[in-house]
Amino acid sequence: MILGVGTDLANIDRIAGTLERFGDRFRNRVFTEIEQAKAERRMDTVGTYAKRWAAKEACSKALGTGLRMGISWKDMAVSNLRTGQPVMHVTGWAAERLKEMTPEGHEAIIHVTLTDDHPWAQAFVVIEARPVAAKPG
């Protein structure tokens, strides 16, 4: 069952301007160390930050809160599997909200996809609840 859907479109040039103006203050407020390391290794550093910004916005919408009610930017973080597939991790208030919206006997799975085509970066997040398999025995 689908618990939430969120999408966001971010302007890469706007993120570039924010990075130029606020630098580490912006990076450290919004992005985890893992996200920063990933972005700084990429040729398209700003595009990588913009996609992760969009993913955080999309995730907050899928959680049904937007960026209010105590959710911190770093409560939502994107990493990548070895295949390159992005994965959303939630901690803090975002994890609490996810637990609250997940029905009894289900587990929540957050699906995320990212794309960019300068000057735009886009993310789409779907939160799914799957029944937990009964343990044998």
Coordinates of C-alpha atoms in Angstrom, one line a residue:
M1 CA 0.0 0.0 0.0
I2 CA 1.2 3.5 -0.8
L3 CA 1.6 5.7 2.3
G4 CA 2.9 8.8 0.7
V5 CA 4.2 10.4 -2.6
G6 CA 6.4 13.4 -3.0
T7 CA 8.2 15.2 -5.8
D8 CA 10.4 18.2 -6.1
L9 CA 12.0 20.2 -8.9
A10 CA 15.2 22.1 -7.9
N11 CA 17.0 24.7 -10.0
I12 CA 20.7 23.8 -10.2
D13 CA 21.8 27.4 -10.7
R14 CA 19.9 28.4 -7.6
I15 CA 21.7 25.7 -5.6
A16 CA 25.0 26.9 -7.1
G17 CA 24.3 30.4 -5.9
T18 CA 23.4 29.3 -2.4
L19 CA 26.6 27.2 -2.3
E20 CA 28.6 30.3 -3.4
R21 CA 27.0 32.6 -0.9
F22 CA 26.9 30.3 2.1
G23 CA 29.4 27.5 1.4
D24 CA 30.1 25.1 4.3
R25 CA 27.4 26.7 6.4
F26 CA 24.8 25.6 3.8
R27 CA 26.4 22.2 3.2
N28 CA 26.7 21.4 6.9
R29 CA 23.2 22.5 7.7
V30 CA 21.5 20.5 4.9
F31 CA 23.7 17.6 3.9
T32 CA 25.2 14.7 5.8
E33 CA 28.9 13.9 5.7
I34 CA 28.2 11.0 3.3
E35 CA 26.1 13.2 1.0
Q36 CA 28.9 15.9 1.0
A37 CA 31.6 13.3 0.3
K38 CA 29.5 11.9 -2.6
A39 CA 28.9 15.3 -4.1
E40 CA 32.5 16.5 -3.8
R41 CA 33.8 13.3 -5.6
R42 CA 31.5 14.0 -8.6
M43 CA 32.4 16.1 -11.7
D44 CA 28.9 17.6 -11.4
T45 CA 29.2 18.6 -7.7
V46 CA 26.4 21.2 -7.8
G47 CA 24.0 18.9 -9.7
T48 CA 24.6 16.2 -7.1
Y49 CA 23.7 18.6 -4.3
A50 CA 20.7 19.8 -6.2
K51 CA 19.3 16.2 -6.7
R52 CA 19.8 15.5 -3.0
W53 CA 18.1 18.8 -2.1
A54 CA 15.1 17.8 -4.3
A55 CA 15.1 14.3 -2.7
K56 CA 14.9 15.8 0.8
E57 CA 12.0 18.1 -0.2
A58 CA 10.2 15.2 -2.0
C59 CA 10.7 12.9 1.1
S60 CA 9.3 15.5 3.4
K61 CA 6.2 15.8 1.2
A62 CA 5.8 12.0 1.1
L63 CA 5.9 12.0 4.9
G64 CA 3.0 14.5 4.8
T65 CA 4.8 17.3 6.6
G66 CA 6.9 19.3 4.3
L67 CA 9.9 20.8 6.1
R68 CA 8.1 21.7 9.3
M69 CA 6.9 19.9 12.5
G70 CA 10.5 19.2 13.6
I71 CA 12.0 17.5 10.5
S72 CA 15.6 18.5 10.0
W73 CA 17.3 18.5 6.6
K74 CA 19.7 15.9 7.9
D75 CA 16.9 13.6 9.1
M76 CA 16.6 12.6 5.4
A77 CA 19.7 11.5 3.6
V78 CA 20.5 9.9 0.2
S79 CA 23.2 7.4 -0.4
N80 CA 23.7 5.0 -3.3
L81 CA 23.9 1.2 -3.6
R82 CA 26.9 -0.2 -5.5
T83 CA 24.6 -0.3 -8.6
G84 CA 24.2 3.5 -8.3
Q85 CA 20.6 3.2 -7.3
P86 CA 19.7 6.0 -4.8
V87 CA 18.4 5.0 -1.3
M88 CA 16.7 7.3 1.2
H89 CA 17.5 6.9 4.9
V90 CA 15.5 8.7 7.6
T91 CA 16.5 9.4 11.2
G92 CA 15.2 11.6 14.0
W93 CA 11.8 13.1 13.6
A94 CA 11.5 11.8 10.0
A95 CA 12.0 8.3 11.3
E96 CA 9.4 8.9 14.0
R97 CA 6.9 10.2 11.5
L98 CA 7.5 7.2 9.2
K99 CA 6.9 4.8 12.1
E100 CA 3.8 6.7 13.0
M101 CA 2.3 6.5 9.5
T102 CA 3.2 2.8 9.0
P103 CA 0.3 0.4 9.8
E104 CA 0.7 -2.3 12.4
G105 CA 2.2 -5.5 10.8
H106 CA 3.8 -3.6 8.0
E107 CA 7.3 -2.3 7.2
A108 CA 7.9 1.0 5.3
I109 CA 10.0 1.1 2.2
I110 CA 11.1 4.4 0.8
H111 CA 11.6 4.4 -3.0
V112 CA 13.5 7.4 -4.5
T113 CA 14.6 8.3 -8.0
L114 CA 16.7 11.2 -9.0
T115 CA 17.4 12.9 -12.4
D116 CA 18.8 16.1 -13.7
D117 CA 19.0 18.0 -17.0
H118 CA 20.6 21.4 -16.4
P119 CA 19.3 23.6 -15.1
W120 CA 16.8 21.2 -13.4
A121 CA 17.2 18.5 -10.8
Q122 CA 14.2 16.4 -9.9
A123 CA 13.4 13.8 -7.3
F124 CA 10.4 11.5 -6.8
V125 CA 9.7 9.6 -3.5
V126 CA 7.2 6.9 -2.9
I127 CA 6.7 5.5 0.6
E128 CA 5.3 2.0 0.5
A129 CA 4.0 -0.2 3.4
R130 CA 4.5 -4.0 2.9
P131 CA 3.1 -6.6 5.2
V132 CA 5.8 -8.2 7.4
A133 CA 6.1 -11.9 6.7
A134 CA 5.2 -14.1 9.6
K135 CA 8.1 -15.8 11.2
P136 CA 8.0 -19.6 11.0
G137 CA 7.8 -21.6 14.1

